[in-house]
PDB file of C-alpha atoms in Angstrom:
ATOM      1  CA  UNK A   1     101.816 121.231 103.757  1.00 74.00           C
ATOM      2  CA  UNK A   2     103.267 121.671 107.235  1.00 80.00           C
ATOM      3  CA  UNK A   3     100.195 123.580 108.401  1.00 84.00           C
ATOM      4  CA  UNK A   4      98.080 120.478 107.693  1.00 88.00           C
ATOM      5  CA  UNK A   5     100.437 118.372 109.805  1.00 84.00           C
ATOM      6  CA  UNK A   6     100.276 120.940 112.602  1.00 86.00           C
ATOM      7  CA  UNK A   7      96.488 120.934 112.423  1.00 90.00           C
ATOM      8  CA  UNK A   8      96.556 117.156 112.640  1.00 88.00           C
ATOM      9  CA  UNK A   9      98.771 117.216 115.725  1.00 88.00           C
ATOM     10  CA  UNK A  10      96.806 119.871 117.589  1.00 89.00           C
ATOM     11  CA  UNK A  11      93.194 119.614 116.432  1.00 91.00           C
ATOM     12  CA  UNK A  12      92.477 116.322 114.672  1.00 94.00           C
ATOM     13  CA  UNK A  13      91.375 113.221 116.575  1.00 93.00           C
ATOM     14  CA  UNK A  14      91.270 110.068 114.486  1.00 95.00           C
ATOM     15  CA  UNK A  15      89.542 108.144 117.244  1.00 96.00           C
ATOM     16  CA  UNK A  16      87.005 110.935 117.648  1.00 96.00           C
ATOM     17  CA  UNK A  17      86.343 110.936 113.903  1.00 97.00           C
ATOM     18  CA  UNK A  18      85.956 107.149 113.972  1.00 96.00           C
ATOM     19  CA  UNK A  19      83.346 107.445 116.730  1.00 97.00           C
ATOM     20  CA  UNK A  20      81.485 110.168 114.852  1.00 97.00           C
ATOM     21  CA  UNK A  21      81.349 108.055 111.688  1.00 97.00           C
ATOM     22  CA  UNK A  22      80.086 105.095 113.704  1.00 96.00           C
ATOM     23  CA  UNK A  23      77.324 107.149 115.332  1.00 97.00           C
ATOM     24  CA  UNK A  24      76.185 108.850 112.126  1.00 97.00           C
ATOM     25  CA  UNK A  25      75.911 106.150 109.479  1.00 95.00           C
ATOM     26  CA  UNK A  26      72.468 107.456 108.593  1.00 97.00           C
ATOM     27  CA  UNK A  27      74.138 110.728 107.583  1.00 97.00           C
ATOM     28  CA  UNK A  28      76.202 108.871 104.975  1.00 97.00           C
ATOM     29  CA  UNK A  29      73.072 107.330 103.475  1.00 97.00           C
ATOM     30  CA  UNK A  30      71.243 110.665 103.523  1.00 98.00           C
ATOM     31  CA  UNK A  31      74.096 112.483 101.783  1.00 98.00           C
ATOM     32  CA  UNK A  32      74.325 109.756  99.139  1.00 98.00           C
ATOM     33  CA  UNK A  33      70.572 109.936  98.549  1.00 98.00           C
ATOM     34  CA  UNK A  34      70.649 113.727  98.173  1.00 98.00           C
ATOM     35  CA  UNK A  35      73.601 113.475  95.791  1.00 98.00           C
ATOM     36  CA  UNK A  36      71.768 110.991  93.553  1.00 97.00           C
ATOM     37  CA  UNK A  37      68.647 113.163  93.644  1.00 97.00           C
ATOM     38  CA  UNK A  38      70.794 116.061  92.459  1.00 96.00           C
ATOM     39  CA  UNK A  39      72.291 113.941  89.660  1.00 96.00           C
ATOM     40  CA  UNK A  40      68.912 112.942  88.266  1.00 95.00           C
ATOM     41  CA  UNK A  41      66.867 116.101  88.869  1.00 95.00           C
ATOM     42  CA  UNK A  42      69.306 119.032  88.679  1.00 93.00           C
ATOM     43  CA  UNK A  43      69.737 118.952  84.855  1.00 92.00           C
ATOM     44  CA  UNK A  44      66.144 120.111  84.326  1.00 92.00           C
ATOM     45  CA  UNK A  45      66.692 123.200  86.497  1.00 92.00           C
ATOM     46  CA  UNK A  46      70.267 124.148  85.591  1.00 92.00           C
ATOM     47  CA  UNK A  47      69.272 126.030  82.375  1.00 90.00           C
ATOM     48  CA  UNK A  48      67.374 128.505  84.567  1.00 89.00           C
ATOM     49  CA  UNK A  49      70.672 129.416  86.204  1.00 88.00           C
ATOM     50  CA  UNK A  50      73.104 128.878  83.325  1.00 89.00           C
ATOM     51  CA  UNK A  51      70.848 129.921  80.463  1.00 88.00           C
ATOM     52  CA  UNK A  52      69.723 127.753  77.578  1.00 87.00           C
ATOM     53  CA  UNK A  53      72.460 126.019  75.576  1.00 85.00           C
ATOM     54  CA  UNK A  54      73.801 128.203  72.772  1.00 84.00           C
ATOM     55  CA  UNK A  55      72.645 131.494  74.272  1.00 91.00           C
ATOM     56  CA  UNK A  56      74.996 134.326  75.123  1.00 91.00           C
ATOM     57  CA  UNK A  57      74.182 133.977  78.814  1.00 91.00           C
ATOM     58  CA  UNK A  58      75.089 130.291  78.713  1.00 88.00           C
ATOM     59  CA  UNK A  59      78.441 130.999  77.054  1.00 91.00           C
ATOM     60  CA  UNK A  60      79.325 133.659  79.624  1.00 93.00           C
ATOM     61  CA  UNK A  61      78.267 131.479  82.553  1.00 93.00           C
ATOM     62  CA  UNK A  62      80.191 128.482  81.236  1.00 92.00           C
ATOM     63  CA  UNK A  63      83.365 130.545  80.983  1.00 93.00           C
ATOM     64  CA  UNK A  64      82.956 131.587  84.607  1.00 94.00           C
ATOM     65  CA  UNK A  65      82.312 128.008  85.711  1.00 94.00           C
ATOM     66  CA  UNK A  66      85.386 126.775  83.827  1.00 93.00           C
ATOM     67  CA  UNK A  67      87.599 129.306  85.617  1.00 94.00           C
ATOM     68  CA  UNK A  68      86.308 128.156  88.997  1.00 96.00           C
ATOM     69  CA  UNK A  69      86.746 124.530  87.911  1.00 95.00           C
ATOM     70  CA  UNK A  70      90.413 125.156  87.079  1.00 96.00           C
ATOM     71  CA  UNK A  71      91.022 126.436  90.610  1.00 96.00           C
ATOM     72  CA  UNK A  72      88.993 123.553  92.056  1.00 96.00           C
ATOM     73  CA  UNK A  73      91.039 120.964  90.175  1.00 97.00           C
ATOM     74  CA  UNK A  74      94.318 122.610  91.158  1.00 97.00           C
ATOM     75  CA  UNK A  75      93.245 122.513  94.802  1.00 97.00           C
ATOM     76  CA  UNK A  76      92.299 118.827  94.613  1.00 97.00           C
ATOM     77  CA  UNK A  77      95.563 118.009  92.849  1.00 97.00           C
ATOM     78  CA  UNK A  78      97.562 119.808  95.549  1.00 97.00           C
ATOM     79  CA  UNK A  79      95.568 118.040  98.263  1.00 97.00           C
ATOM     80  CA  UNK A  80      96.160 114.662  96.620  1.00 98.00           C
ATOM     81  CA  UNK A  81      99.881 115.441  96.384  1.00 98.00           C
ATOM     82  CA  UNK A  82      99.902 116.151 100.121  1.00 97.00           C
ATOM     83  CA  UNK A  83      98.209 112.808 100.760  1.00 97.00           C
ATOM     84  CA  UNK A  84     100.619 110.970  98.481  1.00 97.00           C
ATOM     85  CA  UNK A  85     103.640 112.317 100.346  1.00 96.00           C
ATOM     86  CA  UNK A  86     102.160 111.327 103.711  1.00 96.00           C
ATOM     87  CA  UNK A  87     100.773 107.876 102.890  1.00 96.00           C
ATOM     88  CA  UNK A  88     102.837 106.333 100.088  1.00 95.00           C
ATOM     89  CA  UNK A  89     106.312 106.473 101.732  1.00 95.00           C
ATOM     90  CA  UNK A  90     105.138 104.750 104.964  1.00 94.00           C
ATOM     91  CA  UNK A  91     103.381 102.078 102.897  1.00 95.00           C
ATOM     92  CA  UNK A  92     106.575 101.358 100.956  1.00 95.00           C
ATOM     93  CA  UNK A  93     108.557 101.418 104.210  1.00 95.00           C
ATOM     94  CA  UNK A  94     106.198  98.863 105.754  1.00 94.00           C
ATOM     95  CA  UNK A  95     106.567  96.603 102.726  1.00 95.00           C
ATOM     96  CA  UNK A  96     110.355  96.746 103.003  1.00 95.00           C
ATOM     97  CA  UNK A  97     110.468  96.400 106.800  1.00 95.00           C
ATOM     98  CA  UNK A  98     107.662  93.927 107.499  1.00 94.00           C
ATOM     99  CA  UNK A  99     106.969  92.235 104.174  1.00 95.00           C
ATOM    100  CA  UNK A 100     103.701  91.784 102.309  1.00 94.00           C
ATOM    101  CA  UNK A 101     101.949  89.572 104.838  1.00 94.00           C
ATOM    102  CA  UNK A 102     102.530  91.755 107.876  1.00 94.00           C
ATOM    103  CA  UNK A 103     101.744  94.945 105.935  1.00 95.00           C
ATOM    104  CA  UNK A 104      98.417  93.608 104.692  1.00 96.00           C
ATOM    105  CA  UNK A 105      97.461  91.627 107.788  1.00 94.00           C
ATOM    106  CA  UNK A 106      98.544  93.705 110.783  1.00 94.00           C
ATOM    107  CA  UNK A 107      96.375  96.623 111.791  1.00 95.00           C
ATOM    108  CA  UNK A 108      98.342  99.390 113.497  1.00 92.00           C
ATOM    109  CA  UNK A 109      95.709 101.606 115.151  1.00 93.00           C
ATOM    110  CA  UNK A 110      98.135 104.264 116.341  1.00 88.00           C
ATOM    111  CA  UNK A 111      99.418 104.668 112.791  1.00 89.00           C
ATOM    112  CA  UNK A 112      95.896 104.542 111.355  1.00 94.00           C
ATOM    113  CA  UNK A 113      94.237 107.058 113.677  1.00 94.00           C
ATOM    114  CA  UNK A 114      97.149 109.256 114.803  1.00 89.00           C
ATOM    115  CA  UNK A 115     100.431 110.648 113.380  1.00 90.00           C
ATOM    116  CA  UNK A 116     100.729 112.341 109.975  1.00 93.00           C
ATOM    117  CA  UNK A 117      99.594 109.114 108.329  1.00 94.00           C
ATOM    118  CA  UNK A 118      96.428 109.007 110.402  1.00 95.00           C
ATOM    119  CA  UNK A 119      95.621 112.625 109.575  1.00 96.00           C
ATOM    120  CA  UNK A 120      96.084 111.941 105.861  1.00 97.00           C
ATOM    121  CA  UNK A 121      93.864 108.845 106.053  1.00 97.00           C
ATOM    122  CA  UNK A 122      91.193 110.816 107.896  1.00 97.00           C
ATOM    123  CA  UNK A 123      91.327 113.617 105.328  1.00 97.00           C
ATOM    124  CA  UNK A 124      91.171 111.018 102.559  1.00 98.00           C
ATOM    125  CA  UNK A 125      87.910 109.790 104.044  1.00 98.00           C
ATOM    126  CA  UNK A 126      86.555 113.331 104.375  1.00 97.00           C
ATOM    127  CA  UNK A 127      87.605 114.261 100.831  1.00 97.00           C
ATOM    128  CA  UNK A 128      85.044 111.967  99.227  1.00 97.00           C
ATOM    129  CA  UNK A 129      82.336 114.457 100.209  1.00 97.00           C
ATOM    130  CA  UNK A 130      83.748 117.550  98.414  1.00 95.00           C
ATOM    131  CA  UNK A 131      84.642 115.344  95.434  1.00 96.00           C
ATOM    132  CA  UNK A 132      80.911 115.288  94.721  1.00 96.00           C
ATOM    133  CA  UNK A 133      81.673 118.771  93.410  1.00 94.00           C
ATOM    134  CA  UNK A 134      83.106 117.210  90.245  1.00 94.00           C
ATOM    135  CA  UNK A 135      79.563 116.220  89.315  1.00 96.00           C
ATOM    136  CA  UNK A 136      78.260 119.730  89.973  1.00 95.00           C
ATOM    137  CA  UNK A 137      80.758 121.246  87.543  1.00 94.00           C
ATOM    138  CA  UNK A 138      80.024 118.675  84.847  1.00 94.00           C
ATOM    139  CA  UNK A 139      76.282 119.300  85.094  1.00 94.00           C
ATOM    140  CA  UNK A 140      76.711 123.085  85.079  1.00 94.00           C
ATOM    141  CA  UNK A 141      78.674 122.718  81.856  1.00 92.00           C
ATOM    142  CA  UNK A 142      75.891 120.668  80.311  1.00 90.00           C
ATOM    143  CA  UNK A 143      77.780 117.374  80.261  1.00 90.00           C
ATOM    144  CA  UNK A 144      75.946 114.067  80.235  1.00 89.00           C
ATOM    145  CA  UNK A 145      77.006 111.960  83.193  1.00 90.00           C
ATOM    146  CA  UNK A 146      78.041 108.371  82.548  1.00 90.00           C
ATOM    147  CA  UNK A 147      77.022 105.722  85.064  1.00 92.00           C
ATOM    148  CA  UNK A 148      80.684 105.512  86.134  1.00 91.00           C
ATOM    149  CA  UNK A 149      80.629 109.097  87.383  1.00 92.00           C
ATOM    150  CA  UNK A 150      77.879 108.893  89.977  1.00 94.00           C
ATOM    151  CA  UNK A 151      78.333 105.216  90.837  1.00 95.00           C
ATOM    152  CA  UNK A 152      81.992 105.783  91.578  1.00 95.00           C
ATOM    153  CA  UNK A 153      81.437 108.828  93.764  1.00 96.00           C
ATOM    154  CA  UNK A 154      78.571 107.298  95.713  1.00 97.00           C
ATOM    155  CA  UNK A 155      80.157 103.898  96.308  1.00 97.00           C
ATOM    156  CA  UNK A 156      83.537 105.367  97.285  1.00 97.00           C
ATOM    157  CA  UNK A 157      81.919 107.823  99.692  1.00 98.00           C
ATOM    158  CA  UNK A 158      80.047 105.013 101.443  1.00 97.00           C
ATOM    159  CA  UNK A 159      82.990 102.604 101.341  1.00 97.00           C
ATOM    160  CA  UNK A 160      85.559 104.933 102.934  1.00 97.00           C
ATOM    161  CA  UNK A 161      83.019 105.907 105.609  1.00 97.00           C
ATOM    162  CA  UNK A 162      82.592 102.238 106.503  1.00 95.00           C
ATOM    163  CA  UNK A 163      86.262 101.236 106.141  1.00 95.00           C
ATOM    164  CA  UNK A 164      87.678 104.077 108.248  1.00 96.00           C
ATOM    165  CA  UNK A 165      85.081 103.545 110.954  1.00 94.00           C
ATOM    166  CA  UNK A 166      85.870  99.819 111.070  1.00 93.00           C
ATOM    167  CA  UNK A 167      89.650 100.152 110.801  1.00 94.00           C
ATOM    168  CA  UNK A 168      91.467  98.151 108.149  1.00 95.00           C
ATOM    169  CA  UNK A 169      95.066  97.159 107.499  1.00 95.00           C
ATOM    170  CA  UNK A 170      94.550  97.380 103.709  1.00 96.00           C
ATOM    171  CA  UNK A 171      92.741 100.724 103.696  1.00 96.00           C
ATOM    172  CA  UNK A 172      96.095 102.479 103.404  1.00 95.00           C
ATOM    173  CA  UNK A 173      96.718 100.784 100.032  1.00 95.00           C
ATOM    174  CA  UNK A 174      93.455 102.170  98.650  1.00 96.00           C
ATOM    175  CA  UNK A 175      94.300 105.635  99.989  1.00 97.00           C
ATOM    176  CA  UNK A 176      97.863 105.612  98.663  1.00 97.00           C
ATOM    177  CA  UNK A 177      96.890 104.569  95.134  1.00 96.00           C
ATOM    178  CA  UNK A 178      93.979 106.991  95.078  1.00 97.00           C
ATOM    179  CA  UNK A 179      96.018 109.945  96.295  1.00 98.00           C
ATOM    180  CA  UNK A 180      98.744 109.288  93.708  1.00 97.00           C
ATOM    181  CA  UNK A 181      96.396 108.913  90.742  1.00 97.00           C
ATOM    182  CA  UNK A 182      94.313 111.925  91.770  1.00 97.00           C
ATOM    183  CA  UNK A 183      97.432 114.109  91.915  1.00 97.00           C
ATOM    184  CA  UNK A 184      97.939 113.511  88.204  1.00 97.00           C
ATOM    185  CA  UNK A 185      94.285 113.277  87.186  1.00 95.00           C
ATOM    186  CA  UNK A 186      93.151 116.573  88.707  1.00 96.00           C
ATOM    187  CA  UNK A 187      96.165 118.383  87.287  1.00 97.00           C
ATOM    188  CA  UNK A 188      95.140 116.994  83.883  1.00 96.00           C
ATOM    189  CA  UNK A 189      91.623 118.397  84.330  1.00 94.00           C
ATOM    190  CA  UNK A 190      92.987 121.768  85.438  1.00 95.00           C
ATOM    191  CA  UNK A 191      95.227 122.075  82.386  1.00 95.00           C
ATOM    192  CA  UNK A 192      92.461 120.914  80.050  1.00 93.00           C
ATOM    193  CA  UNK A 193      90.007 123.514  81.355  1.00 90.00           C
ATOM    194  CA  UNK A 194      92.708 126.209  81.384  1.00 91.00           C
ATOM    195  CA  UNK A 195      92.973 126.023  77.592  1.00 89.00           C
ATOM    196  CA  UNK A 196      95.514 123.250  77.090  1.00 93.00           C
ATOM    197  CA  UNK A 197      93.069 120.500  76.156  1.00 90.00           C
ATOM    198  CA  UNK A 198      94.768 119.597  72.880  1.00 91.00           C
ATOM    199  CA  UNK A 199      98.192 119.498  74.512  1.00 92.00           C
ATOM    200  CA  UNK A 200      97.163 117.171  77.342  1.00 92.00           C
ATOM    201  CA  UNK A 201      94.624 115.039  75.453  1.00 89.00           C
ATOM    202  CA  UNK A 202      97.214 112.333  74.586  1.00 88.00           C
ATOM    203  CA  UNK A 203      97.743 111.800  78.324  1.00 91.00           C
ATOM    204  CA  UNK A 204      94.136 110.699  78.896  1.00 87.00           C
ATOM    205  CA  UNK A 205      94.721 107.060  78.001  1.00 87.00           C
ATOM    206  CA  UNK A 206      97.767 106.867  80.267  1.00 90.00           C
ATOM    207  CA  UNK A 207      95.843 108.301  83.205  1.00 92.00           C
ATOM    208  CA  UNK A 208      93.089 105.764  82.641  1.00 89.00           C
ATOM    209  CA  UNK A 209      95.777 103.053  82.500  1.00 91.00           C
ATOM    210  CA  UNK A 210      97.057 104.272  85.876  1.00 93.00           C
ATOM    211  CA  UNK A 211      93.529 104.030  87.215  1.00 93.00           C
ATOM    212  CA  UNK A 212      93.325 100.414  86.038  1.00 94.00           C
ATOM    213  CA  UNK A 213      96.624  99.654  87.775  1.00 95.00           C
ATOM    214  CA  UNK A 214      95.186 101.294  90.888  1.00 95.00           C
ATOM    215  CA  UNK A 215      92.135  99.022  90.799  1.00 96.00           C
ATOM    216  CA  UNK A 216      94.262  95.918  90.370  1.00 97.00           C
ATOM    217  CA  UNK A 217      96.597  96.985  93.177  1.00 96.00           C
ATOM    218  CA  UNK A 218      93.739  97.427  95.632  1.00 97.00           C
ATOM    219  CA  UNK A 219      92.145  94.164  94.471  1.00 97.00           C
ATOM    220  CA  UNK A 220      95.477  92.435  95.092  1.00 97.00           C
ATOM    221  CA  UNK A 221      95.583  93.556  98.719  1.00 97.00           C
ATOM    222  CA  UNK A 222      91.935  92.588  99.225  1.00 97.00           C
ATOM    223  CA  UNK A 223      92.313  89.184  97.580  1.00 96.00           C
ATOM    224  CA  UNK A 224      95.418  88.478  99.670  1.00 96.00           C
ATOM    225  CA  UNK A 225      93.439  89.004 102.871  1.00 95.00           C
ATOM    226  CA  UNK A 226      90.514  86.940 101.588  1.00 94.00           C
ATOM    227  CA  UNK A 227      92.841  84.104 100.584  1.00 92.00           C
ATOM    228  CA  UNK A 228      94.494  84.102 103.990  1.00 91.00           C
ATOM    229  CA  UNK A 229      91.151  83.939 105.767  1.00 88.00           C
ATOM    230  CA  UNK A 230      89.670  81.185 103.629  1.00 86.00           C
ATOM    231  CA  UNK A 231      92.565  78.934 102.726  1.00 83.00           C
ATOM    232  CA  UNK A 232      95.492  79.313 105.131  1.00 79.00           C
ATOM    233  CA  UNK A 233      95.647  76.715 107.882  1.00 58.00           C
ATOM    234  CA  UNK A 234      95.821  78.245 111.331  1.00 63.00           C
ATOM    235  CA  UNK A 235      97.891  76.871 114.211  1.00 59.00           C
ATOM    236  CA  UNK A 236      96.433  75.371 117.384  1.00 57.00           C
ATOM    237  CA  UNK A 237      92.955  75.086 115.963  1.00 53.00           C
ATOM    238  CA  UNK A 238      92.345  78.846 115.842  1.00 57.00           C
ATOM    239  CA  UNK A 239      89.180  79.493 113.857  1.00 54.00           C
ATOM    240  CA  UNK A 240      88.708  81.984 111.076  1.00 55.00           C
ATOM    241  CA  UNK A 241      86.500  84.841 112.156  1.00 54.00           C
ATOM    242  CA  UNK A 242      84.656  87.310 109.944  1.00 48.00           C
ATOM    243  CA  UNK A 243      85.505  90.043 112.441  1.00 45.00           C
ATOM    244  CA  UNK A 244      89.233  89.654 111.944  1.00 48.00           C
ATOM    245  CA  UNK A 245      90.544  86.911 114.206  1.00 52.00           C
ATOM    246  CA  UNK A 246      92.552  84.330 112.293  1.00 62.00           C
ATOM    247  CA  UNK A 247      95.320  84.168 109.742  1.00 76.00           C
ATOM    248  CA  UNK A 248      95.011  87.811 108.716  1.00 88.00           C
ATOM    249  CA  UNK A 249      93.381  89.743 111.576  1.00 90.00           C
ATOM    250  CA  UNK A 250      94.134  93.287 110.389  1.00 93.00           C
ATOM    251  CA  UNK A 251      91.023  93.491 108.224  1.00 94.00           C
ATOM    252  CA  UNK A 252      87.629  91.900 108.720  1.00 92.00           C
ATOM    253  CA  UNK A 253      86.498  89.385 106.124  1.00 91.00           C
ATOM    254  CA  UNK A 254      83.452  91.386 105.112  1.00 90.00           C
ATOM    255  CA  UNK A 255      85.568  94.551 104.791  1.00 94.00           C
ATOM    256  CA  UNK A 256      88.012  92.760 102.487  1.00 95.00           C
ATOM    257  CA  UNK A 257      85.192  91.254 100.433  1.00 95.00           C
ATOM    258  CA  UNK A 258      83.437  94.606 100.120  1.00 95.00           C
ATOM    259  CA  UNK A 259      86.628  96.338  99.005  1.00 96.00           C
ATOM    260  CA  UNK A 260      87.340  93.577  96.487  1.00 97.00           C
ATOM    261  CA  UNK A 261      83.825  93.684  95.015  1.00 96.00           C
ATOM    262  CA  UNK A 262      83.749  97.470  94.672  1.00 96.00           C
ATOM    263  CA  UNK A 263      87.138  97.639  93.001  1.00 97.00           C
ATOM    264  CA  UNK A 264      86.304  94.739  90.694  1.00 97.00           C
ATOM    265  CA  UNK A 265      83.315  96.731  89.485  1.00 96.00           C
ATOM    266  CA  UNK A 266      85.556  99.793  89.132  1.00 96.00           C
ATOM    267  CA  UNK A 267      88.032  97.750  87.098  1.00 96.00           C
ATOM    268  CA  UNK A 268      85.287  96.734  84.681  1.00 94.00           C
ATOM    269  CA  UNK A 269      83.925 100.275  84.303  1.00 92.00           C
ATOM    270  CA  UNK A 270      87.329 101.913  83.945  1.00 91.00           C
ATOM    271  CA  UNK A 271      88.432  99.157  81.570  1.00 92.00           C
ATOM    272  CA  UNK A 272      85.430  99.935  79.399  1.00 89.00           C
ATOM    273  CA  UNK A 273      86.372 103.618  79.505  1.00 82.00           C
ATOM    274  CA  UNK A 274      89.978 102.774  78.610  1.00 84.00           C
ATOM    275  CA  UNK A 275      88.923 101.006  75.423  1.00 83.00           C
ATOM    276  CA  UNK A 276      86.728 103.960  74.506  1.00 77.00           C
ATOM    277  CA  UNK A 277      89.661 106.281  75.161  1.00 68.00           C
ATOM    278  CA  UNK A 278      92.027 104.349  72.923  1.00 73.00           C
ATOM    279  CA  UNK A 279      89.501 104.078  70.084  1.00 70.00           C
ATOM    280  CA  UNK A 280      88.141 107.632  70.149  1.00 62.00           C
ATOM    281  CA  UNK A 281      89.621 110.844  68.804  1.00 54.00           C
ATOM    282  CA  UNK A 282      88.132 112.733  71.733  1.00 51.00           C
ATOM    283  CA  UNK A 283      89.052 110.849  74.914  1.00 48.00           C
ATOM    284  CA  UNK A 284      86.057 110.412  77.229  1.00 49.00           C
ATOM    285  CA  UNK A 285      88.083 110.656  80.434  1.00 53.00           C
ATOM    286  CA  UNK A 286      85.819 111.710  83.274  1.00 53.00           C
ATOM    287  CA  UNK A 287      86.520 112.580  86.846  1.00 49.00           C
ATOM    288  CA  UNK A 288      86.940 109.223  88.505  1.00 48.00           C
ATOM    289  CA  UNK A 289      88.529 106.967  91.059  1.00 49.00           C
TER     290      UNK A 289
END
């Protein structure tokens, strides 16, 4: 992973990326629109490429797609492991050194946009685009997409675009949890598609449980900021400000509220999936947050 760190030191500019995101918000909306168009219209054309279900051509093509998907999942798992090693330790260190309040409420721009941490956070933001590829593989294999699949990918893509461009003291918590869970989740998918589905199937419910813990962890950081901004008395008559000034200035109020709302919805959807997983013989775990 050292080559990624070297690339970050020599070629990556967090501030430049922030400016680009700010100047190209229409690109985010356009990409999301095209992705949703693909989700709803691609299934009618895929049989022309993959062959009709049950045909010899379809079986051969699906085997080829599965092999590529194994490599894809291994790559994403390795990438998520890189991110975990760069983001999680500093987050824990900040908790131990500064405490909960300072970690959640103090925005450190040099840490956020530069250093190994900044590179990992920037790559985390970028990674939500290639993660749309999960949907492509599922559709090529003839899978029916649940609402969770495309809602999750679209909302996360738009959220990280907005959050990184704005700068947020609690964005690192979302990145750390996501990196960690994705390290395990994508390895699970790789093993399942490599022919070990029966061996790893019992792990599905535990991975979904980790995802639920992830949602609650991110909601905790968001709710802490929201509570500070709404209910904590400020000294010397300082007013609360939606743009960040006040009791917890590291994250804007609307950023914290947006993050809380999105992850609350995720918690509901993944909770629903968890109950299906625990009550079904064939776990319905899908690529997710």
